Amino acid sequence: MGGSSSRVTMNPNMPSPGDSSKKSILSDPLDGLNFTDEQFWKYLGELKREPIPLPSWAKLLGVHIAKHEITDLDDGSFLVKDVIGGYYGTEVDVNFKHSYDPDTNTWTQVCDRDPALQRVPVTLRYRLHSEPQRLIEAWCVNEFAVNSGVQVSAMIEAVLGYLLDAAGTPKDGIIVKAEQPSLDGSGRLVAQSGELDAFLSPDAFTEGVEKMIRDGHGTPNMTGIEITEIDELSFKSKETVTTDGVEFVLWAIHSHEGDVGKAEYFEDDTYTGMTHAYVTKAYRSPFRLETWVESYDKRHAGEEVLKAVKSQAEGILEKIAKEPPAQE
């Protein structure tokens, strides 16, 4: 499903012109638009110097840009540091490095967090092509990372709150802490609950989470869900999510084996290229929960990347179109 606008149509998961075995976001041919590489990189550079855009839901919760700093380096690259305030009661640093390679006509953005502000190193690249057609290409590469910070602990608190509200059980006293050493002694850091036996049982938790997902309440801003059964312990979901008026699709496999549950997310409906997974482990006697998020090494160019890249490319081309004609 490609995005469209008055100036540019961008398409996800297309074969890269440089290596057809790799996927990229690709525009439709832009030969009808009169712009130079220099104009495109000029306005992209201006855009990348602006503070990180925050989704409307974050602003409503009081999340804001507390500090915005730019540092120009001698080689022409530059650093951007945004401090996000009001993020689950704390501040989060988001650091970018931007650079341009004239040999490959490629802009590279390296960030130490993903769009959800998890600590995942992410590289986004833009490349302009002139031959055989005028195209904009973009793609992301994520590095492997494990997260169990305040966003993960807040998610578990929200899930427990939803289940207890549904059961009519008071939830006062629920405690979930971020980045705690796992009870299994592995050294892994996890989001970890306190004892939960007074609130619900491990089996009630597993059954409640499955019902929550199947009923379409497992992902924020979900506007639709399709379920496909796999076996007694697992099922697929196609989840339609709308954020700031932009619709995209998440593909996931939900499963549990013993006291370990997983929600594994994939880049498309083949359910083969896994991007990240939420892992939850239950301990009995006493009942406690641990959760962490694994993000995998992955080049990706799906709907979520398209959402960001398309709006940026459209804005750049709009600014170019407003430039006065060159004097002859």
CSV table of C-alpha atoms in Angstrom, one decimal:
chain,number,residue,atom,x,y,z
A,1,MET,CA,0.0,0.0,0.0
A,2,GLY,CA,1.7,3.2,-1.1
A,3,GLY,CA,1.2,6.6,0.3
A,4,SER,CA,0.2,9.4,-2.1
A,5,SER,CA,0.1,13.2,-2.1
A,6,SER,CA,0.0,16.0,-4.6
A,7,ARG,CA,3.8,15.9,-5.2
A,8,VAL,CA,5.2,12.5,-4.4
A,9,THR,CA,4.1,8.9,-4.0
A,10,MET,CA,6.2,6.7,-1.8
A,11,ASN,CA,6.1,2.9,-1.8
A,12,PRO,CA,7.2,0.6,1.1
A,13,ASN,CA,9.3,-2.6,0.9
A,14,MET,CA,10.5,-2.1,-2.7
A,15,PRO,CA,13.7,-3.7,-4.2
A,16,SER,CA,16.6,-1.3,-3.7
A,17,PRO,CA,18.0,0.1,-7.0
A,18,GLY,CA,21.5,-0.7,-5.7
A,19,ASP,CA,20.8,-4.2,-4.5
A,20,SER,CA,17.5,-5.8,-5.4
A,21,SER,CA,17.8,-8.3,-2.5
A,22,LYS,CA,17.4,-5.4,0.0
A,23,LYS,CA,14.2,-3.4,0.6
A,24,SER,CA,13.8,0.3,0.6
A,25,ILE,CA,11.2,3.0,0.5
A,26,LEU,CA,11.0,4.2,-3.1
A,27,SER,CA,9.2,7.1,-4.7
A,28,ASP,CA,7.5,6.9,-8.0
A,29,PRO,CA,9.6,8.5,-10.7
A,30,LEU,CA,10.0,12.2,-10.1
A,31,ASP,CA,11.3,13.2,-13.6
A,32,GLY,CA,8.4,15.7,-13.9
A,33,LEU,CA,9.5,17.7,-10.9
A,34,ASN,CA,12.2,20.2,-11.5
A,35,PHE,CA,14.6,20.2,-8.5
A,36,THR,CA,18.3,19.8,-7.9
A,37,ASP,CA,20.1,17.5,-5.5
A,38,GLU,CA,21.5,20.6,-3.7
A,39,GLN,CA,18.0,21.9,-3.1
A,40,PHE,CA,16.8,18.6,-1.7
A,41,TRP,CA,19.7,18.2,0.7
A,42,LYS,CA,19.5,21.9,1.7
A,43,TYR,CA,15.9,21.6,3.0
A,44,LEU,CA,16.5,18.1,4.5
A,45,GLY,CA,19.4,19.6,6.4
A,46,GLU,CA,17.2,22.4,7.7
A,47,LEU,CA,14.5,19.9,8.7
A,48,LYS,CA,16.9,17.8,10.6
A,49,ARG,CA,18.1,20.8,12.6
A,50,GLU,CA,14.6,21.2,14.0
A,51,PRO,CA,13.5,19.6,17.4
A,52,ILE,CA,12.3,16.0,17.1
A,53,PRO,CA,8.5,16.0,16.3
A,54,LEU,CA,6.3,14.6,19.1
A,55,PRO,CA,3.1,12.8,18.4
A,56,SER,CA,-0.1,14.4,19.5
A,57,TRP,CA,-0.8,11.8,22.2
A,58,ALA,CA,2.6,12.6,23.8
A,59,LYS,CA,1.9,16.3,23.9
A,60,LEU,CA,-1.5,15.6,25.5
A,61,LEU,CA,0.3,13.7,28.3
A,62,GLY,CA,2.7,16.6,28.9
A,63,VAL,CA,5.7,15.3,27.0
A,64,HIS,CA,7.7,18.2,25.6
A,65,ILE,CA,11.1,19.3,24.3
A,66,ALA,CA,13.0,20.5,27.4
A,67,LYS,CA,16.2,21.3,25.6
A,68,HIS,CA,17.4,21.4,21.9
A,69,GLU,CA,21.1,21.7,21.0
A,70,ILE,CA,22.9,21.7,17.7
A,71,THR,CA,26.7,21.2,17.3
A,72,ASP,CA,28.3,21.7,13.9
A,73,LEU,CA,31.4,19.6,13.2
A,74,ASP,CA,34.5,20.5,11.1
A,75,ASP,CA,33.7,17.8,8.5
A,76,GLY,CA,30.3,19.3,7.7
A,77,SER,CA,28.3,16.9,9.7
A,78,PHE,CA,26.3,18.0,12.8
A,79,LEU,CA,24.9,16.7,16.0
A,80,VAL,CA,21.5,17.3,17.4
A,81,LYS,CA,20.5,16.6,21.1
A,82,ASP,CA,16.9,16.8,22.2
A,83,VAL,CA,16.0,16.3,25.9
A,84,ILE,CA,12.4,15.0,26.1
A,85,GLY,CA,10.7,16.1,29.4
A,86,GLY,CA,7.6,14.7,31.0
A,87,TYR,CA,8.4,11.2,29.7
A,88,TYR,CA,6.9,8.9,32.3
A,89,GLY,CA,8.0,11.4,35.0
A,90,THR,CA,11.6,11.6,33.8
A,91,GLU,CA,13.8,13.1,31.1
A,92,VAL,CA,15.2,11.2,28.1
A,93,ASP,CA,18.1,12.3,25.9
A,94,VAL,CA,17.7,11.6,22.1
A,95,ASN,CA,21.0,12.1,20.2
A,96,PHE,CA,21.4,12.4,16.4
A,97,LYS,CA,24.3,12.6,14.0
A,98,HIS,CA,23.7,13.8,10.5
A,99,SER,CA,26.2,13.6,7.6
A,100,TYR,CA,26.2,13.6,3.8
A,101,ASP,CA,28.3,11.5,1.4
A,102,PRO,CA,28.7,13.1,-2.0
A,103,ASP,CA,30.2,9.9,-3.5
A,104,THR,CA,26.9,8.0,-3.0
A,105,ASN,CA,24.6,11.0,-2.9
A,106,THR,CA,23.4,9.8,0.5
A,107,TRP,CA,22.2,11.5,3.7
A,108,THR,CA,22.8,9.5,6.9
A,109,GLN,CA,21.0,10.0,10.2
A,110,VAL,CA,22.2,8.0,13.2
A,111,CYS,CA,20.1,8.1,16.4
A,112,ASP,CA,20.5,6.3,19.7
A,113,ARG,CA,16.8,5.7,20.1
A,114,ASP,CA,13.9,4.4,18.0
A,115,PRO,CA,10.7,6.4,17.3
A,116,ALA,CA,9.2,4.9,20.5
A,117,LEU,CA,12.2,6.3,22.4
A,118,GLN,CA,13.5,2.8,23.3
A,119,ARG,CA,17.3,2.7,23.4
A,120,VAL,CA,17.8,1.1,20.0
A,121,PRO,CA,20.5,2.4,17.7
A,122,VAL,CA,18.8,3.3,14.4
A,123,THR,CA,20.3,4.5,11.1
A,124,LEU,CA,18.1,6.2,8.5
A,125,ARG,CA,19.4,6.9,5.0
A,126,TYR,CA,18.1,9.0,2.1
A,127,ARG,CA,19.6,8.5,-1.4
A,128,LEU,CA,18.7,10.5,-4.5
A,129,HIS,CA,18.9,8.7,-7.9
A,130,SER,CA,19.0,10.4,-11.3
A,131,GLU,CA,19.6,7.4,-13.6
A,132,PRO,CA,17.7,5.6,-15.1
A,133,GLN,CA,15.0,7.5,-13.3
A,134,ARG,CA,14.7,10.4,-10.8
A,135,LEU,CA,13.9,8.6,-7.5
A,136,ILE,CA,14.0,9.2,-3.7
A,137,GLU,CA,15.2,6.1,-1.8
A,138,ALA,CA,15.1,5.7,2.0
A,139,TRP,CA,15.6,2.9,4.5
A,140,CYS,CA,16.3,2.2,8.2
A,141,VAL,CA,18.7,-0.2,9.9
A,142,ASN,CA,18.1,-1.2,13.5
A,143,GLU,CA,20.8,-2.8,15.7
A,144,PHE,CA,20.1,-5.5,18.2
A,145,ALA,CA,19.0,-4.1,21.6
A,146,VAL,CA,17.2,-5.2,24.8
A,147,ASN,CA,15.1,-2.6,26.6
A,148,SER,CA,13.3,-2.7,30.0
A,149,GLY,CA,13.0,0.9,30.8
A,150,VAL,CA,10.1,3.1,32.1
A,151,GLN,CA,8.1,2.6,28.9
A,152,VAL,CA,8.1,-1.2,29.4
A,153,SER,CA,7.3,-1.0,33.1
A,154,ALA,CA,4.5,1.5,32.4
A,155,MET,CA,3.1,-0.9,29.7
A,156,ILE,CA,3.0,-3.8,32.2
A,157,GLU,CA,1.3,-1.5,34.8
A,158,ALA,CA,-1.3,-0.5,32.1
A,159,VAL,CA,-1.9,-4.2,31.2
A,160,LEU,CA,-2.4,-5.2,34.8
A,161,GLY,CA,-4.7,-2.2,35.4
A,162,TYR,CA,-6.8,-3.1,32.4
A,163,LEU,CA,-7.2,-6.7,33.6
A,164,LEU,CA,-8.0,-5.8,37.2
A,165,ASP,CA,-10.5,-3.1,36.0
A,166,ALA,CA,-12.2,-5.8,33.8
A,167,ALA,CA,-12.4,-8.1,36.8
A,168,GLY,CA,-13.6,-5.4,39.2
A,169,THR,CA,-10.5,-5.9,41.4
A,170,PRO,CA,-8.9,-2.8,43.0
A,171,LYS,CA,-5.4,-2.2,41.6
A,172,ASP,CA,-4.0,0.0,44.4
A,173,GLY,CA,-0.6,-1.4,45.4
A,174,ILE,CA,0.5,-2.6,42.0
A,175,ILE,CA,4.3,-2.0,41.6
A,176,VAL,CA,6.4,-2.4,38.5
A,177,LYS,CA,10.0,-1.3,38.4
A,178,ALA,CA,12.1,-0.6,35.3
A,179,GLU,CA,15.6,-2.1,34.7
A,180,GLN,CA,15.7,-4.6,37.5
A,181,PRO,CA,18.0,-7.7,37.6
A,182,SER,CA,16.0,-10.8,36.5
A,183,LEU,CA,15.0,-13.3,39.1
A,184,ASP,CA,16.5,-16.1,37.0
A,185,GLY,CA,20.0,-14.9,37.8
A,186,SER,CA,21.0,-14.3,34.1
A,187,GLY,CA,22.0,-10.7,34.7
A,188,ARG,CA,19.4,-9.5,32.2
A,189,LEU,CA,17.6,-6.3,33.1
A,190,VAL,CA,13.8,-6.5,33.1
A,191,ALA,CA,10.7,-4.6,34.0
A,192,GLN,CA,9.7,-6.4,37.1
A,193,SER,CA,6.5,-6.5,39.2
A,194,GLY,CA,6.1,-6.9,42.9
A,195,GLU,CA,4.2,-9.9,44.2
A,196,LEU,CA,0.8,-10.2,42.5
A,197,ASP,CA,-1.0,-13.1,44.3
A,198,ALA,CA,-3.3,-10.7,46.0
A,199,PHE,CA,-4.5,-9.4,42.7
A,200,LEU,CA,-4.8,-12.3,40.2
A,201,SER,CA,-3.3,-15.7,39.4
A,202,PRO,CA,-0.7,-16.5,36.7
A,203,ASP,CA,-3.4,-18.3,34.7
A,204,ALA,CA,-5.8,-15.5,35.0
A,205,PHE,CA,-3.1,-13.1,33.7
A,206,THR,CA,-2.4,-15.3,30.7
A,207,GLU,CA,-6.0,-15.8,29.8
A,208,GLY,CA,-6.8,-12.1,30.4
A,209,VAL,CA,-4.0,-10.9,28.2
A,210,GLU,CA,-5.1,-13.2,25.3
A,211,LYS,CA,-8.6,-11.9,25.6
A,212,MET,CA,-7.4,-8.3,25.7
A,213,ILE,CA,-5.4,-8.8,22.5
A,214,ARG,CA,-8.2,-10.7,20.7
A,215,ASP,CA,-10.7,-8.0,21.6
A,216,GLY,CA,-8.5,-5.3,20.0
A,217,HIS,CA,-7.1,-3.7,23.2
A,218,GLY,CA,-3.5,-4.9,23.0
A,219,THR,CA,-2.1,-2.0,21.1
A,220,PRO,CA,-2.7,1.8,21.7
A,221,ASN,CA,-4.6,3.6,18.9
A,222,MET,CA,-5.8,0.3,17.3
A,223,THR,CA,-8.7,0.8,15.0
A,224,GLY,CA,-9.1,-2.8,13.7
A,225,ILE,CA,-7.8,-6.3,14.2
A,226,GLU,CA,-7.9,-9.6,12.2
A,227,ILE,CA,-7.0,-12.9,14.0
A,228,THR,CA,-5.7,-16.1,12.3
A,229,GLU,CA,-5.4,-19.2,14.5
A,230,ILE,CA,-2.1,-21.1,14.4
A,231,ASP,CA,-2.6,-23.7,17.1
A,232,GLU,CA,-3.8,-24.0,20.7
A,233,LEU,CA,-0.9,-21.9,22.0
A,234,SER,CA,-0.5,-19.2,19.3
A,235,PHE,CA,-2.3,-17.0,16.8
A,236,LYS,CA,-1.5,-14.3,14.3
A,237,SER,CA,-2.9,-10.8,14.4
A,238,LYS,CA,-3.1,-8.1,11.7
A,239,GLU,CA,-3.5,-4.8,13.7
A,240,THR,CA,-4.5,-1.6,12.1
A,241,VAL,CA,-3.3,1.4,14.0
A,242,THR,CA,-4.0,5.1,13.4
A,243,THR,CA,-1.6,7.7,14.8
A,244,ASP,CA,-1.9,11.4,14.1
A,245,GLY,CA,-4.3,10.6,11.3
A,246,VAL,CA,-1.9,8.2,9.5
A,247,GLU,CA,-2.9,4.6,9.3
A,248,PHE,CA,-0.5,1.7,9.2
A,249,VAL,CA,-0.5,-2.1,9.9
A,250,LEU,CA,1.3,-4.2,12.5
A,251,TRP,CA,1.7,-8.0,12.0
A,252,ALA,CA,2.3,-10.1,15.1
A,253,ILE,CA,2.4,-13.6,16.4
A,254,HIS,CA,1.2,-14.1,20.0
A,255,SER,CA,2.2,-17.2,21.8
A,256,HIS,CA,2.8,-18.7,25.2
A,257,GLU,CA,4.6,-21.8,26.4
A,258,GLY,CA,4.6,-22.7,30.0
A,259,ASP,CA,5.0,-19.4,31.9
A,260,VAL,CA,6.6,-17.5,29.0
A,261,GLY,CA,4.5,-15.3,26.7
A,262,LYS,CA,5.7,-13.6,23.5
A,263,ALA,CA,4.4,-11.0,21.1
A,264,GLU,CA,6.6,-11.1,18.0
A,265,TYR,CA,6.3,-8.3,15.4
A,266,PHE,CA,7.1,-8.7,11.7
A,267,GLU,CA,7.7,-6.3,8.8
A,268,ASP,CA,4.9,-7.6,6.6
A,269,ASP,CA,2.2,-10.2,6.1
A,270,THR,CA,4.6,-13.0,5.4
A,271,TYR,CA,5.4,-13.1,9.1
A,272,THR,CA,9.1,-13.9,8.3
A,273,GLY,CA,11.1,-10.8,9.0
A,274,MET,CA,10.9,-10.2,12.7
A,275,THR,CA,11.6,-6.6,13.9
A,276,HIS,CA,11.0,-6.9,17.7
A,277,ALA,CA,9.4,-9.0,20.4
A,278,TYR,CA,7.9,-8.4,23.8
A,279,VAL,CA,8.8,-11.3,26.2
A,280,THR,CA,6.9,-11.8,29.5
A,281,LYS,CA,7.9,-14.4,32.1
A,282,ALA,CA,5.7,-15.3,35.0
A,283,TYR,CA,7.1,-16.7,38.3
A,284,ARG,CA,4.8,-18.6,40.6
A,285,SER,CA,4.9,-18.8,44.5
A,286,PRO,CA,4.9,-15.9,44.7
A,287,PHE,CA,3.5,-14.7,41.4
A,288,ARG,CA,5.6,-12.0,39.8
A,289,LEU,CA,6.1,-10.8,36.2
A,290,GLU,CA,9.2,-9.8,34.2
A,291,THR,CA,9.1,-8.2,30.8
A,292,TRP,CA,11.6,-7.0,28.3
A,293,VAL,CA,11.7,-6.0,24.7
A,294,GLU,CA,14.2,-7.4,22.1
A,295,SER,CA,14.8,-5.4,19.0
A,296,TYR,CA,16.6,-7.2,16.2
A,297,ASP,CA,19.3,-6.3,13.6
A,298,LYS,CA,17.1,-5.4,10.7
A,299,ARG,CA,17.0,-3.3,7.5
A,300,HIS,CA,13.4,-2.3,7.2
A,301,ALA,CA,11.3,-0.1,4.9
A,302,GLY,CA,7.7,-0.8,5.8
A,303,GLU,CA,4.7,1.3,6.7
A,304,GLU,CA,6.1,2.9,9.8
A,305,VAL,CA,9.3,4.1,8.0
A,306,LEU,CA,7.1,5.2,5.1
A,307,LYS,CA,5.0,7.3,7.5
A,308,ALA,CA,8.0,9.4,8.5
A,309,VAL,CA,9.8,9.5,5.2
A,310,LYS,CA,6.8,10.5,3.1
A,311,SER,CA,5.9,13.5,5.2
A,312,GLN,CA,9.5,14.7,5.2
A,313,ALA,CA,9.9,14.3,1.4
A,314,GLU,CA,6.6,16.0,0.7
A,315,GLY,CA,7.6,19.0,2.9
A,316,ILE,CA,11.0,19.3,1.2
A,317,LEU,CA,9.5,19.3,-2.3
A,318,GLU,CA,6.8,21.8,-1.2
A,319,LYS,CA,9.5,24.2,0.0
A,320,ILE,CA,11.4,23.8,-3.3
A,321,ALA,CA,8.3,24.5,-5.3
A,322,LYS,CA,7.9,27.8,-3.4
A,323,GLU,CA,11.4,29.0,-4.4
A,324,PRO,CA,11.5,31.9,-6.9
A,325,PRO,CA,12.6,30.9,-10.4
A,326,ALA,CA,16.4,31.0,-11.0
A,327,GLN,CA,17.6,34.1,-12.7
A,328,GLU,CA,19.1,33.5,-16.2
